[in-house]
Every structure is written in C-alpha cells, then in structure tokens.
Amino acid sequence: MKIVVVGTGYVGLPHGAICSEYGHTVYAYDINQERIDAYNSGDRQQIEQQINEPGLVPIIQEQLNRNLFFTTDISDVIEGTEVIFMCLNTPPRRDGSTDLTYYTNAANHIAELLAARKEQTRVVLVNKSTVPVGTARYLEGILKQHGVENAGVASNPEFLAQGKAVEGSRSPDRVVVGADTEEDLGILRKLYAAYVNHVRIRYIETTPETAECIKYLGNTLLLTYISFWNGIGARMAESHDNIRMEDLKVGVTADSRISTWGSYVSNGAGGSCFGKDIQSLIYQLKSSGNQAHLLEAVFDINEYQKTYLFDRAGYEAGFNFNNKSVALLGLAFKKRTNDMRDSASLKAVQALLAKGVKEIRAYDPLAMHEATRYFDPEDNHLYDRIVYCESERDALQGSDACYLSTDWEEFRTLSADIRASVDAPYLIIDGRRMLPDYMALVQDGYDYLPVGGQFLSINETKAYKPKNPLPKTSSLIGR
Ligand code: UDX
C-alpha cells in the first residue's frame, strides 16, 4: 500500500520504517529539513542524533529509497495514497490542554492537497500520536471545510515504549483501530494484515473516540501504578524500620491480578507521554464537568518524586549542597534512549542549582549532546556550572556527592567507580535503587540514601541502625 507518514519524530520514524519493512511504500514527511537530510544521508550517527532507537538504523538503511522515502514536500506523492498517518508533536499548554497548532497546520495543508487530487482514491487519515478524545472528529471537520471527497478518519494510537520501538512494532500486545465505516476499517486491516487474526496480538476494532480514550486510560493507569509504588510503597519502606523494598514488591505483585510493571521505585517517571497525557486527561475530565482527584494525586506524587531525595539528603543525611560539587549520573529519562523530555534530571539540575551547588558533573552514556540543548547558558547563566564529563569516573572525580538519576545498566557497577574515584565519607543518592552491594559501601564509610529505603551510614552522628541488619547481598540483584 502507498502510505504517507506526517511527522518523523519518535512516533512517525519507527512507525514509517516498520511499515516499509512490511512491504508498504512509505513517504515520510517532515517540515524539518535538517531531520529529513539526516535520514536521507543513511548515516548512523546523523540519524541517531535525531532519534536514537535500538535496531532502527539498519531498517532505515535497508529500506531507504526502496520502500522508504523521506521528504519535506508531499505535494506530488499524495495521489493514490491510501493511508496518511498523523504523527505530530502535540505539546501540552500550561493548563494541561493539548496544543494542536502543529497538528492543525499539517491537517489543513494535507486537506488542501487531498482536495486537489485528480483521482479520488479512498484515503484514511489516521491519528497515531496521542490526541484528545474528539480529535478524529475535529480532523473530519477540517477535511469537510476543504471539500475533500472520499476520505475517512481513524484513530490508531501508538503504544510503543521508547527504546523498544522496533521490537514493540514488530510484535505489539495490541493494535487498536477506531474508524466509522467498514470500508475504512477494511483499509487498515489490509495495512495491518500481519497482525489481524494473529494468535497473540489483540486486534481491536472500535469507534475513533473509544480508541482515543483507550490510549489515555492505558497511559494514566501505568503512571498510577508507578505513583502507587513511589508514593506509597517507597514511603512506607523509607519511614519504617526493616521493610525491604524488593521483598515488599515481590510479595504484593505475586498476586496474578497485580502488575509487576510499575513497581520499580524511582525518582519519578519521565518521558514524552506520561506527564503530558495525564495532564491532558485531567483537563478533559474537568472540562466535561468531572472531578480528577485521583489523577491529580498521581501527577503530584510523580513530580514530587523527581526532587524529594535532595530534601531527604538535607534532613536525613545532614548534607548541605551549598558550594558543593555533585556528580549527576544519567540525564535521559530512562535507559537506552537519549531522550530527556520530562526527565527527572531536568528537575534535579534546577533543584541543585537552587540549592547553590558549585558544579554539577554530568554524565550520560547517550544523552550528552541532547543535554547541551536543554542547558544553554544563554538561557540561564547558572548552566555554566554544568560540567559535561566523559565517564562515570570522570563525573565522580572531585565530587562531594553523587545522584544516580537514570537506570542505565552500566550504573549497576557504580560501586567500583565510587571506590576508585572518591574517598569516604561521601554521599551516594540512589534514585533508582541500582547498587546491589550498597551495604558493603556503607560498611566502608560511604553514606547511602536510596529511594524506597532508609538512609544508611556508619557515621554515629547521622547513623540509622537497622534493628536486623540488611543482608550483605540484597535482593536488588537481578530485579
Ligand atoms: C510510555 C508507555 O510505557 C508507552 O506504552 C506509551 O506509548 C508511551 O509512554 P515510555 O515513555 O517510552 O513509554 O517509557 P516507559 O518505559 O513506560 O517508562 C516511563 C518512565 O517511567 C521512565 O522514566 C521509567 O524509568 C519510569 N518507570 C517505569 C518507573 O519509574 N518505574 C517502573 O516500574 C517503570
């Protein structure tokens, strides 16, 4: 099938690439010339500087100019196109509502092109990025305004998690398609032939509004799980003697009705979706006259989690950040991505600067280049205090404390780097519960402050002494 993908960001690029792999002819369109040039170069480094997804570059290199074409001009490829995927950036406004400016501009442009088609092949415009309930209907209105004929609208939300876009696209849990007519459902069935009647993949056909709502409820329920564990589980383990976080979560989630996903306590969930989607759903509920207390609490817990460890460092460990050097380990919102949208590290930097640190020694395996875009000293002269480091050890060098922010696998062996780089006493703030041998560090005089656990130190003045000491090898290993 001939398809067009509008917008080549984290949603559009993997989706377009996978569709081309399934044999469709894909025209991926973006107004950003730099992006399109990078993709057309076929060069790994240039592509990954735009979007870094494991396994994506080889597909682009293989399909480029065969089934996959990148362009900033779709005016002459729209003829004969059967499906147009809208994969545009829909940022949140301050009040939580969704800014549909990019979306509307693109929709109007496409509607003009569709209205001028010579042959009126049936075309379905499909919303792939997350848009408020009612946006498919709004799109239908734009098509009508332009007098577009023989076109339908659909919602086919993207459920992919970053870092797993390729494997998730090849083998999704479910494909949700919301459309109004059997004809349009049939066109999407043809497109997704590999998934229809699949033994494991749920292929769900419904109305556009239901599909839109499925995406919001799915994402906010996932964030609710995370906030439950961060706001309730972690708090209990931090404020009571002898609660072992890992045993707690295994015990609770052993019930097959309860998800294990979401029980990894952390310094808050980031990424482009969760924060934006929950704010949008709160807005949608309230603007239809409903309360949204549950979701407001979920959102607040998640935001609080992004900086509360710095406060604990003050009142539990007696650490004063003023004029100190802090190693910030991890900048991306999670491992295996260079994406920093809504990352806990963004709030960490603000909190540390507000507490008067002398320098922040930052290191991330993938997101260093990305970070320079967020921390431009021309926007805030205090960003001069950020030192970009080449490795964990480089970041730890000369620091007074470290803050582990992203769950990169390589940080599991951070203890060795700490021992090699800084002498005890030294404060380790672990936002991810990543150090399996933390008790050995504590015994050697390092102070350890983790999410989901009490502050540990052998220093008598600040010491917390567990009544029954924690085992040397904790069940953190292999979690
Ligand atoms: C999420 C949804 O998972 C996906 O279905 C949706 O399409 C987009 O939003 P993504 O943002 O890529 O995907 O990341 P995800 O892996 O879900 O993690 C989100 C954040 O939650 C990360 O910061 C992660 O570190 C954190 N997290 C996740 C936890 O803190 N604890 C957990 O148990 C799981």
Coordinates of C-alpha atoms and ligand atoms in Angstrom, one line a residue:
M1 CA 0.0 0.0 0.0
K2 CA 1.1 3.6 -0.6
I3 CA 1.2 5.4 2.7
V4 CA 2.3 8.8 4.0
V5 CA 3.6 9.4 7.5
V6 CA 3.3 13.1 8.6
G7 CA 5.9 13.9 11.3
T8 CA 9.2 11.9 11.7
G9 CA 9.8 12.1 15.4
Y10 CA 9.7 9.3 18.0
V11 CA 6.3 8.1 16.8
G12 CA 6.5 8.7 13.0
L13 CA 10.0 7.5 12.2
P14 CA 9.8 4.0 13.8
H15 CA 6.3 3.5 12.5
G16 CA 7.2 4.5 9.0
A17 CA 10.3 2.4 9.0
I18 CA 8.4 -0.7 10.2
C19 CA 5.6 -0.2 7.6
S20 CA 8.2 -0.1 4.9
E21 CA 9.7 -3.3 6.3
Y22 CA 6.3 -4.9 5.9
G23 CA 6.4 -4.1 2.2
H24 CA 4.4 -0.8 2.1
T25 CA 5.7 2.1 0.2
V26 CA 6.1 4.8 2.7
Y27 CA 6.7 8.6 2.2
A28 CA 7.8 10.1 5.5
Y29 CA 7.2 13.8 5.6
D30 CA 8.5 16.5 7.9
I31 CA 8.9 20.2 7.7
N32 CA 12.2 20.0 9.5
Q33 CA 14.8 20.0 6.7
E34 CA 17.7 19.1 9.0
R35 CA 15.9 16.0 10.1
I36 CA 15.0 14.9 6.6
D37 CA 18.6 15.4 5.4
A38 CA 19.9 13.3 8.3
Y39 CA 17.5 10.4 7.5
N40 CA 18.3 10.7 3.8
S41 CA 22.0 10.5 4.5
G42 CA 21.6 7.0 5.7
D43 CA 24.4 7.8 8.1
R44 CA 24.0 6.1 11.6
Q45 CA 25.4 9.0 13.5
Q46 CA 23.3 11.6 11.8
I47 CA 20.1 9.5 12.2
E48 CA 20.8 8.7 15.8
Q49 CA 21.4 12.4 16.6
Q50 CA 17.7 12.9 15.6
I51 CA 16.1 9.7 17.0
N52 CA 18.0 7.0 18.9
E53 CA 16.1 3.7 18.8
P54 CA 17.9 0.4 19.1
G55 CA 17.5 -1.5 15.8
L56 CA 16.1 1.4 13.8
V57 CA 19.1 2.5 11.8
P58 CA 19.6 -0.9 9.9
I59 CA 15.9 -0.8 8.8
I60 CA 16.2 2.7 7.5
Q61 CA 19.5 1.9 5.7
E62 CA 17.9 -1.2 4.2
Q63 CA 14.7 0.4 3.1
L64 CA 15.9 3.9 2.1
N65 CA 14.9 4.8 -1.4
R66 CA 13.4 1.3 -1.8
N67 CA 10.2 1.3 0.2
L68 CA 11.0 4.3 2.4
F69 CA 11.3 7.9 1.2
F70 CA 12.0 11.0 3.2
T71 CA 10.8 14.3 2.0
T72 CA 9.8 17.9 3.0
D73 CA 7.4 18.1 0.2
I74 CA 4.5 15.7 -0.2
S75 CA 2.5 17.6 -2.8
D76 CA 3.3 15.1 -5.6
V77 CA 3.1 11.9 -3.6
I78 CA -0.4 12.3 -2.2
E79 CA -2.0 11.0 -5.4
G80 CA -3.0 7.3 -4.9
T81 CA -2.1 7.3 -1.2
E82 CA -4.5 5.1 0.9
V83 CA -3.4 5.9 4.4
I84 CA -2.0 9.1 5.9
F85 CA -0.6 8.7 9.5
M86 CA -0.6 11.9 11.6
C87 CA 2.4 11.6 13.9
L88 CA 2.8 15.2 15.0
N89 CA 4.0 16.9 18.1
T90 CA 1.1 17.8 20.3
P91 CA 2.7 19.6 23.3
P92 CA 0.8 20.5 26.5
R93 CA -0.2 24.0 27.3
R94 CA 0.2 25.4 30.8
D95 CA -3.4 24.5 31.8
G96 CA -2.8 20.9 30.7
S97 CA -4.8 21.2 27.5
T98 CA -3.2 20.0 24.2
D99 CA -1.7 22.4 21.8
L100 CA -2.9 21.3 18.4
T101 CA -1.2 24.1 16.4
Y102 CA 1.3 21.8 14.5
Y103 CA -1.4 19.2 14.0
T104 CA -3.9 21.7 12.7
N105 CA -1.4 23.3 10.3
A106 CA -0.4 19.9 8.9
A107 CA -4.1 18.8 8.6
N108 CA -5.0 21.9 6.7
H109 CA -2.1 21.5 4.3
I110 CA -2.9 17.9 3.7
A111 CA -6.6 18.6 3.2
E112 CA -5.7 21.2 0.5
L113 CA -3.6 18.6 -1.3
L114 CA -6.3 16.0 -1.0
A115 CA -9.0 18.3 -2.3
A116 CA -6.9 18.9 -5.4
R117 CA -6.3 15.2 -6.2
K118 CA -7.0 14.1 -9.8
E119 CA -8.2 10.6 -8.8
Q120 CA -10.3 10.4 -5.7
T121 CA -8.8 7.1 -4.3
R122 CA -10.3 6.3 -0.9
V123 CA -7.9 7.7 1.7
V124 CA -8.0 7.3 5.5
L125 CA -6.3 9.9 7.7
V126 CA -5.2 8.2 10.9
N127 CA -4.2 9.8 14.2
K128 CA -1.2 7.9 15.5
S129 CA 0.2 10.4 18.1
T130 CA -1.8 10.8 21.3
V131 CA -4.5 13.4 20.8
P132 CA -7.5 14.4 22.9
V133 CA -10.8 12.5 22.6
G134 CA -12.7 14.1 19.7
T135 CA -9.6 15.0 17.6
A136 CA -10.5 12.5 14.8
R137 CA -13.9 14.2 14.6
Y138 CA -12.1 17.6 14.5
L139 CA -9.9 16.3 11.6
E140 CA -13.1 15.2 9.8
G141 CA -14.3 18.8 10.1
I142 CA -11.1 20.1 8.5
L143 CA -11.5 17.7 5.6
K144 CA -15.1 18.8 5.1
Q145 CA -14.1 22.5 5.2
H146 CA -11.7 21.9 2.3
G147 CA -14.2 19.9 0.4
V148 CA -12.1 16.7 0.4
E149 CA -14.0 13.8 -1.1
N150 CA -13.7 10.1 -0.5
A151 CA -11.8 10.4 2.8
G152 CA -12.3 8.9 6.2
V153 CA -10.7 9.5 9.6
A154 CA -9.5 7.0 12.2
S155 CA -7.6 6.7 15.4
N156 CA -4.8 4.2 15.8
P157 CA -2.9 5.1 18.9
E158 CA 0.7 4.3 19.4
F159 CA 1.5 2.3 22.5
L160 CA 5.3 1.9 22.0
A161 CA 7.7 2.5 24.8
Q162 CA 10.9 4.3 23.8
G163 CA 13.9 2.1 23.4
K164 CA 11.7 -0.8 22.4
A165 CA 10.0 0.8 19.4
V166 CA 11.3 -1.7 16.9
E167 CA 10.6 -4.9 18.8
G168 CA 7.3 -3.4 20.0
S169 CA 6.3 -2.5 16.4
R170 CA 7.1 -6.0 15.1
S171 CA 5.3 -7.7 18.0
P172 CA 2.8 -5.4 19.7
D173 CA 0.5 -6.5 22.5
R174 CA -2.4 -4.9 20.7
V175 CA -3.4 -2.9 17.7
V176 CA -6.3 -0.6 18.3
V177 CA -8.1 0.8 15.3
G178 CA -11.1 3.2 15.7
A179 CA -13.0 4.1 12.5
D180 CA -16.5 4.9 11.4
T181 CA -17.1 2.7 8.4
E182 CA -16.5 -0.9 7.4
E183 CA -14.6 0.4 4.3
D184 CA -12.1 2.4 6.4
L185 CA -11.7 -0.5 8.9
G186 CA -11.0 -2.7 5.9
I187 CA -8.3 -0.4 4.6
L188 CA -6.5 -0.5 7.9
R189 CA -7.0 -4.3 8.1
K190 CA -5.2 -4.6 4.8
L191 CA -2.4 -2.4 6.1
Y192 CA -2.0 -4.4 9.3
A193 CA -2.6 -7.8 7.6
A194 CA 0.3 -9.2 9.6
Y195 CA -1.5 -8.6 12.9
V196 CA -5.1 -9.4 12.1
N197 CA -6.0 -12.9 13.3
H198 CA -2.6 -13.2 15.0
V199 CA -2.5 -15.9 17.7
R200 CA -1.2 -13.5 20.3
I201 CA -1.7 -9.9 19.2
R202 CA -5.1 -8.4 20.1
Y203 CA -6.5 -6.6 17.0
I204 CA -9.3 -4.4 18.3
E205 CA -11.7 -2.5 16.1
T206 CA -13.8 0.2 17.6
T207 CA -15.0 3.8 17.3
P208 CA -12.5 6.6 16.9
E209 CA -13.5 8.1 20.2
T210 CA -13.0 4.8 22.1
A211 CA -9.6 4.3 20.5
E212 CA -8.6 7.8 21.6
C213 CA -9.8 7.1 25.1
I214 CA -8.0 3.7 25.3
K215 CA -4.7 5.4 24.9
Y216 CA -5.3 8.0 27.7
L217 CA -6.6 5.4 30.1
G218 CA -3.8 3.0 29.4
N219 CA -1.1 5.5 29.9
T220 CA -2.5 7.1 33.0
L221 CA -3.2 3.7 34.6
L222 CA 0.5 2.8 34.0
L223 CA 1.6 6.1 35.7
T224 CA -0.9 5.3 38.5
Y225 CA 1.0 2.1 39.2
I226 CA 4.3 3.9 39.3
S227 CA 2.9 6.6 41.6
F228 CA 1.4 4.0 43.9
W229 CA 4.8 2.4 44.3
N230 CA 6.7 5.6 44.5
G231 CA 4.2 7.4 46.7
I232 CA 3.1 4.6 49.0
G233 CA 5.5 1.6 48.8
A234 CA 8.7 3.7 48.8
R235 CA 7.3 6.0 51.6
M236 CA 6.5 3.0 53.8
A237 CA 9.9 1.5 53.3
E238 CA 11.6 4.8 53.9
S239 CA 9.8 5.6 57.1
H240 CA 9.6 2.2 58.9
D241 CA 12.4 0.0 60.2
N242 CA 13.1 -3.2 58.5
I243 CA 10.9 -3.0 55.4
R244 CA 12.7 -4.4 52.5
M245 CA 11.5 -2.7 49.3
E246 CA 12.3 -5.6 47.0
D247 CA 10.6 -8.2 49.2
L248 CA 7.6 -5.9 49.5
K249 CA 7.1 -5.6 45.8
V250 CA 7.6 -9.2 45.1
G251 CA 5.1 -10.1 47.9
V252 CA 2.5 -7.7 46.6
T253 CA 2.8 -8.4 42.9
A254 CA 2.8 -12.2 43.4
D255 CA -0.9 -11.8 43.1
S256 CA -1.6 -12.5 39.4
R257 CA -4.1 -9.7 39.3
I258 CA -1.5 -7.1 40.2
S259 CA 1.0 -5.8 37.7
T260 CA 4.8 -6.1 38.3
W261 CA 5.4 -3.3 35.8
G262 CA 5.4 0.0 37.7
S263 CA 6.9 -1.5 40.9
Y264 CA 10.4 -0.3 40.2
V265 CA 10.5 2.6 42.6
S266 CA 12.4 5.6 41.1
N267 CA 13.0 9.3 41.1
G268 CA 9.8 9.7 39.1
A269 CA 8.6 8.7 35.7
G270 CA 9.7 11.0 32.8
G271 CA 9.3 10.8 29.0
S272 CA 7.2 12.5 26.4
C273 CA 4.0 10.7 27.2
F274 CA 3.1 10.1 30.9
G275 CA 3.2 13.7 32.1
K276 CA 1.6 15.2 29.1
D277 CA -1.1 12.6 28.8
I278 CA -2.2 12.7 32.5
Q279 CA -2.4 16.5 32.4
S280 CA -4.5 16.3 29.2
L281 CA -6.8 13.7 30.7
I282 CA -7.3 15.8 33.8
Y283 CA -8.1 18.7 31.6
Q284 CA -10.5 16.6 29.5
L285 CA -12.3 15.3 32.6
K286 CA -12.6 18.7 34.2
S287 CA -13.8 20.4 31.1
S288 CA -16.6 17.9 30.8
G289 CA -17.6 18.7 34.4
N290 CA -15.9 15.8 36.3
Q291 CA -13.5 15.6 39.2
A292 CA -10.0 14.3 38.6
H293 CA -8.7 14.0 42.2
L294 CA -7.1 10.6 41.6
L295 CA -5.1 11.7 38.6
E296 CA -4.1 14.9 40.2
A297 CA -2.6 13.0 43.1
V298 CA -0.9 10.6 40.7
F299 CA 0.6 13.5 38.9
D300 CA 1.7 15.3 42.1
I301 CA 3.4 12.3 43.5
N302 CA 5.3 11.8 40.3
E303 CA 6.6 15.4 40.2
Y304 CA 7.4 15.4 44.0
Q305 CA 9.5 12.2 43.4
K306 CA 11.8 14.0 41.0
T307 CA 13.5 16.2 43.7
Y308 CA 12.5 14.9 47.1
L309 CA 15.7 13.0 47.6
F310 CA 17.6 16.3 47.7
D311 CA 15.4 17.3 50.6
R312 CA 16.0 14.0 52.3
A313 CA 19.7 14.4 51.8
G314 CA 19.4 17.6 53.9
Y315 CA 17.2 16.4 56.8
E316 CA 18.3 12.8 57.0
A317 CA 21.9 12.9 56.0
G318 CA 22.6 16.5 57.1
F319 CA 24.1 17.3 53.7
N320 CA 24.3 20.9 52.7
F321 CA 24.5 21.3 48.9
N322 CA 25.7 24.9 49.1
N323 CA 29.0 25.3 47.2
K324 CA 29.4 21.5 46.7
S325 CA 30.2 19.6 43.6
V326 CA 27.6 16.9 42.7
A327 CA 28.0 14.1 40.1
L328 CA 24.8 13.7 38.2
L329 CA 24.7 10.2 36.7
G330 CA 22.2 9.8 34.0
L331 CA 20.4 12.5 32.1
A332 CA 18.0 10.6 29.8
F333 CA 14.5 9.9 31.2
K334 CA 15.3 6.1 31.2
K335 CA 18.0 3.8 29.9
R336 CA 18.6 3.0 26.2
T337 CA 17.5 6.5 25.0
N338 CA 19.0 9.9 24.5
D339 CA 15.5 11.5 25.1
M340 CA 15.4 13.9 28.0
R341 CA 11.8 15.1 27.7
D342 CA 10.3 15.4 31.2
S343 CA 13.4 13.6 32.6
A344 CA 13.9 13.7 36.4
S345 CA 17.4 15.0 35.6
L346 CA 15.9 18.3 34.3
K347 CA 14.3 18.9 37.7
A348 CA 17.4 17.7 39.5
V349 CA 19.5 20.3 37.8
Q350 CA 17.1 23.0 38.8
A351 CA 16.9 21.8 42.4
L352 CA 20.7 21.5 42.7
L353 CA 21.3 25.0 41.2
A354 CA 18.6 26.4 43.6
K355 CA 20.5 24.8 46.5
G356 CA 23.6 26.7 45.4
V357 CA 25.9 23.9 44.2
K358 CA 29.3 24.9 42.9
E359 CA 29.2 22.5 40.0
I360 CA 27.2 19.6 38.5
R361 CA 29.4 17.0 36.9
A362 CA 27.0 15.4 34.4
Y363 CA 27.4 12.1 32.6
D364 CA 25.1 10.0 30.5
P365 CA 26.1 7.3 28.0
L366 CA 23.8 8.6 25.2
A367 CA 22.3 12.0 26.1
M368 CA 25.3 14.3 26.4
H369 CA 24.7 16.1 23.1
E370 CA 21.0 16.4 23.9
A371 CA 21.7 17.9 27.3
T372 CA 23.5 20.8 25.8
R373 CA 20.3 21.8 24.1
Y374 CA 18.4 21.9 27.5
F375 CA 21.1 23.6 29.5
D376 CA 22.1 26.6 27.3
P377 CA 24.0 29.1 29.4
E378 CA 22.4 31.8 27.3
D379 CA 19.0 30.9 28.8
N380 CA 20.4 30.7 32.3
H381 CA 23.9 31.7 33.3
L382 CA 23.9 29.1 36.1
Y383 CA 24.1 26.4 33.5
D384 CA 27.7 27.4 33.3
R385 CA 28.1 25.3 36.4
I386 CA 27.4 22.1 34.5
V387 CA 30.5 20.2 33.6
Y388 CA 30.0 17.6 30.8
C389 CA 32.0 14.5 31.7
E390 CA 33.3 11.6 29.7
S391 CA 32.5 8.7 32.0
E392 CA 31.1 7.8 35.4
R393 CA 34.6 8.1 36.9
D394 CA 35.2 11.5 35.3
A395 CA 31.9 12.7 36.8
L396 CA 32.7 11.4 40.3
Q397 CA 36.2 13.0 40.3
G398 CA 36.4 15.7 42.9
S399 CA 32.6 15.5 43.8
D400 CA 31.2 15.7 47.3
A401 CA 28.1 13.6 46.5
C402 CA 26.6 11.7 43.6
Y403 CA 23.0 11.4 42.4
L404 CA 22.0 8.4 40.3
S405 CA 19.2 9.5 38.1
T406 CA 18.8 7.1 35.1
D407 CA 18.6 3.3 35.3
W408 CA 21.4 2.6 32.8
E409 CA 22.6 -1.0 33.3
E410 CA 26.2 0.2 33.4
F411 CA 25.4 2.1 36.7
R412 CA 24.9 -1.2 38.5
T413 CA 28.7 -1.5 38.8
L414 CA 29.0 2.1 40.0
S415 CA 30.3 1.0 43.4
A416 CA 33.6 0.1 41.9
D417 CA 33.8 3.5 40.2
I418 CA 32.9 5.3 43.5
R419 CA 35.6 3.4 45.4
A420 CA 38.2 4.2 42.7
S421 CA 37.3 7.9 42.5
V422 CA 36.2 9.3 45.8
D423 CA 37.1 8.5 49.5
A424 CA 34.5 8.0 52.2
P425 CA 32.8 9.8 53.8
Y426 CA 30.8 10.5 50.7
L427 CA 27.1 10.7 50.0
I428 CA 25.5 8.4 47.4
I429 CA 21.9 9.3 46.5
D430 CA 20.4 6.5 44.5
G431 CA 17.2 7.5 42.7
R432 CA 16.9 4.0 41.1
R433 CA 18.0 1.5 43.8
M434 CA 20.7 0.4 41.4
L435 CA 23.6 -0.5 43.7
P436 CA 23.5 -4.2 44.6
D437 CA 26.4 -4.0 47.1
Y438 CA 25.3 -0.9 48.9
M439 CA 25.8 -2.5 52.3
A440 CA 29.5 -3.1 51.6
L441 CA 29.9 0.6 50.7
V442 CA 28.1 1.6 53.9
Q443 CA 30.4 -0.6 55.9
D444 CA 33.4 1.1 54.3
G445 CA 32.1 4.5 55.4
Y446 CA 30.1 5.8 52.4
D447 CA 26.7 7.2 53.2
Y448 CA 23.8 5.7 51.2
L449 CA 20.4 7.4 50.6
P450 CA 18.1 5.4 48.3
V451 CA 14.6 5.8 47.0
G452 CA 12.5 3.2 48.8
G453 CA 14.8 2.7 51.8
Q454 CA 16.2 4.4 54.9
F455 CA 19.3 6.5 55.0
L456 CA 22.3 4.3 55.8
S457 CA 25.6 5.4 57.4
I458 CA 28.1 4.1 59.9
N459 CA 28.8 7.6 61.0
E460 CA 27.4 7.6 64.5
T461 CA 26.1 11.2 64.4
K462 CA 23.9 10.5 61.4
A463 CA 23.6 6.8 61.7
Y464 CA 20.4 4.9 61.2
K465 CA 20.9 1.4 62.5
P466 CA 18.6 -1.2 61.3
K467 CA 17.4 -3.5 64.1
N468 CA 18.1 -6.5 62.0
P469 CA 20.8 -5.5 59.6
L470 CA 20.1 -5.9 55.9
P471 CA 21.7 -8.9 54.2
K472 CA 25.0 -8.2 52.5
T473 CA 23.7 -9.4 49.2
S474 CA 20.4 -7.7 48.8
S475 CA 17.6 -8.9 46.6
L476 CA 18.2 -5.8 44.5
I477 CA 20.3 -8.1 42.4
G478 CA 18.6 -9.3 39.3
R479 CA 15.5 -7.4 39.9
Ligands
UDX1 C1 5.3 5.1 27.9 C2 4.4 3.8 27.9 O1 5.0 2.7 28.5 C3 4.0 3.5 26.4 O2 3.1 2.5 26.4 C4 3.4 4.8 25.8 O3 3.1 4.6 24.4 C5 4.4 6.0 25.9 O4 4.7 6.2 27.3 P1 7.9 5.5 27.6 O5 7.6 6.9 27.9 O6 8.8 5.1 26.4 O7 6.5 4.7 27.3 O8 8.6 4.8 28.9 P2 8.3 3.7 30.0 O9 9.3 2.6 29.7 O10 6.9 3.4 30.1 O11 8.9 4.5 31.2 C6 8.4 5.8 31.6 C7 9.1 6.3 32.8 O12 8.7 5.6 34.0 C8 10.6 6.2 32.8 O13 11.2 7.4 33.4 C9 10.9 5.0 33.6 O14 12.2 5.0 34.1 C10 9.8 5.1 34.7 N1 9.4 3.8 35.3 C11 8.9 2.8 34.6 C12 9.5 3.7 36.7 O15 9.9 4.6 37.4 N2 9.1 2.5 37.3 C13 8.6 1.5 36.6 O16 8.3 0.5 37.2 C14 8.5 1.6 35.2

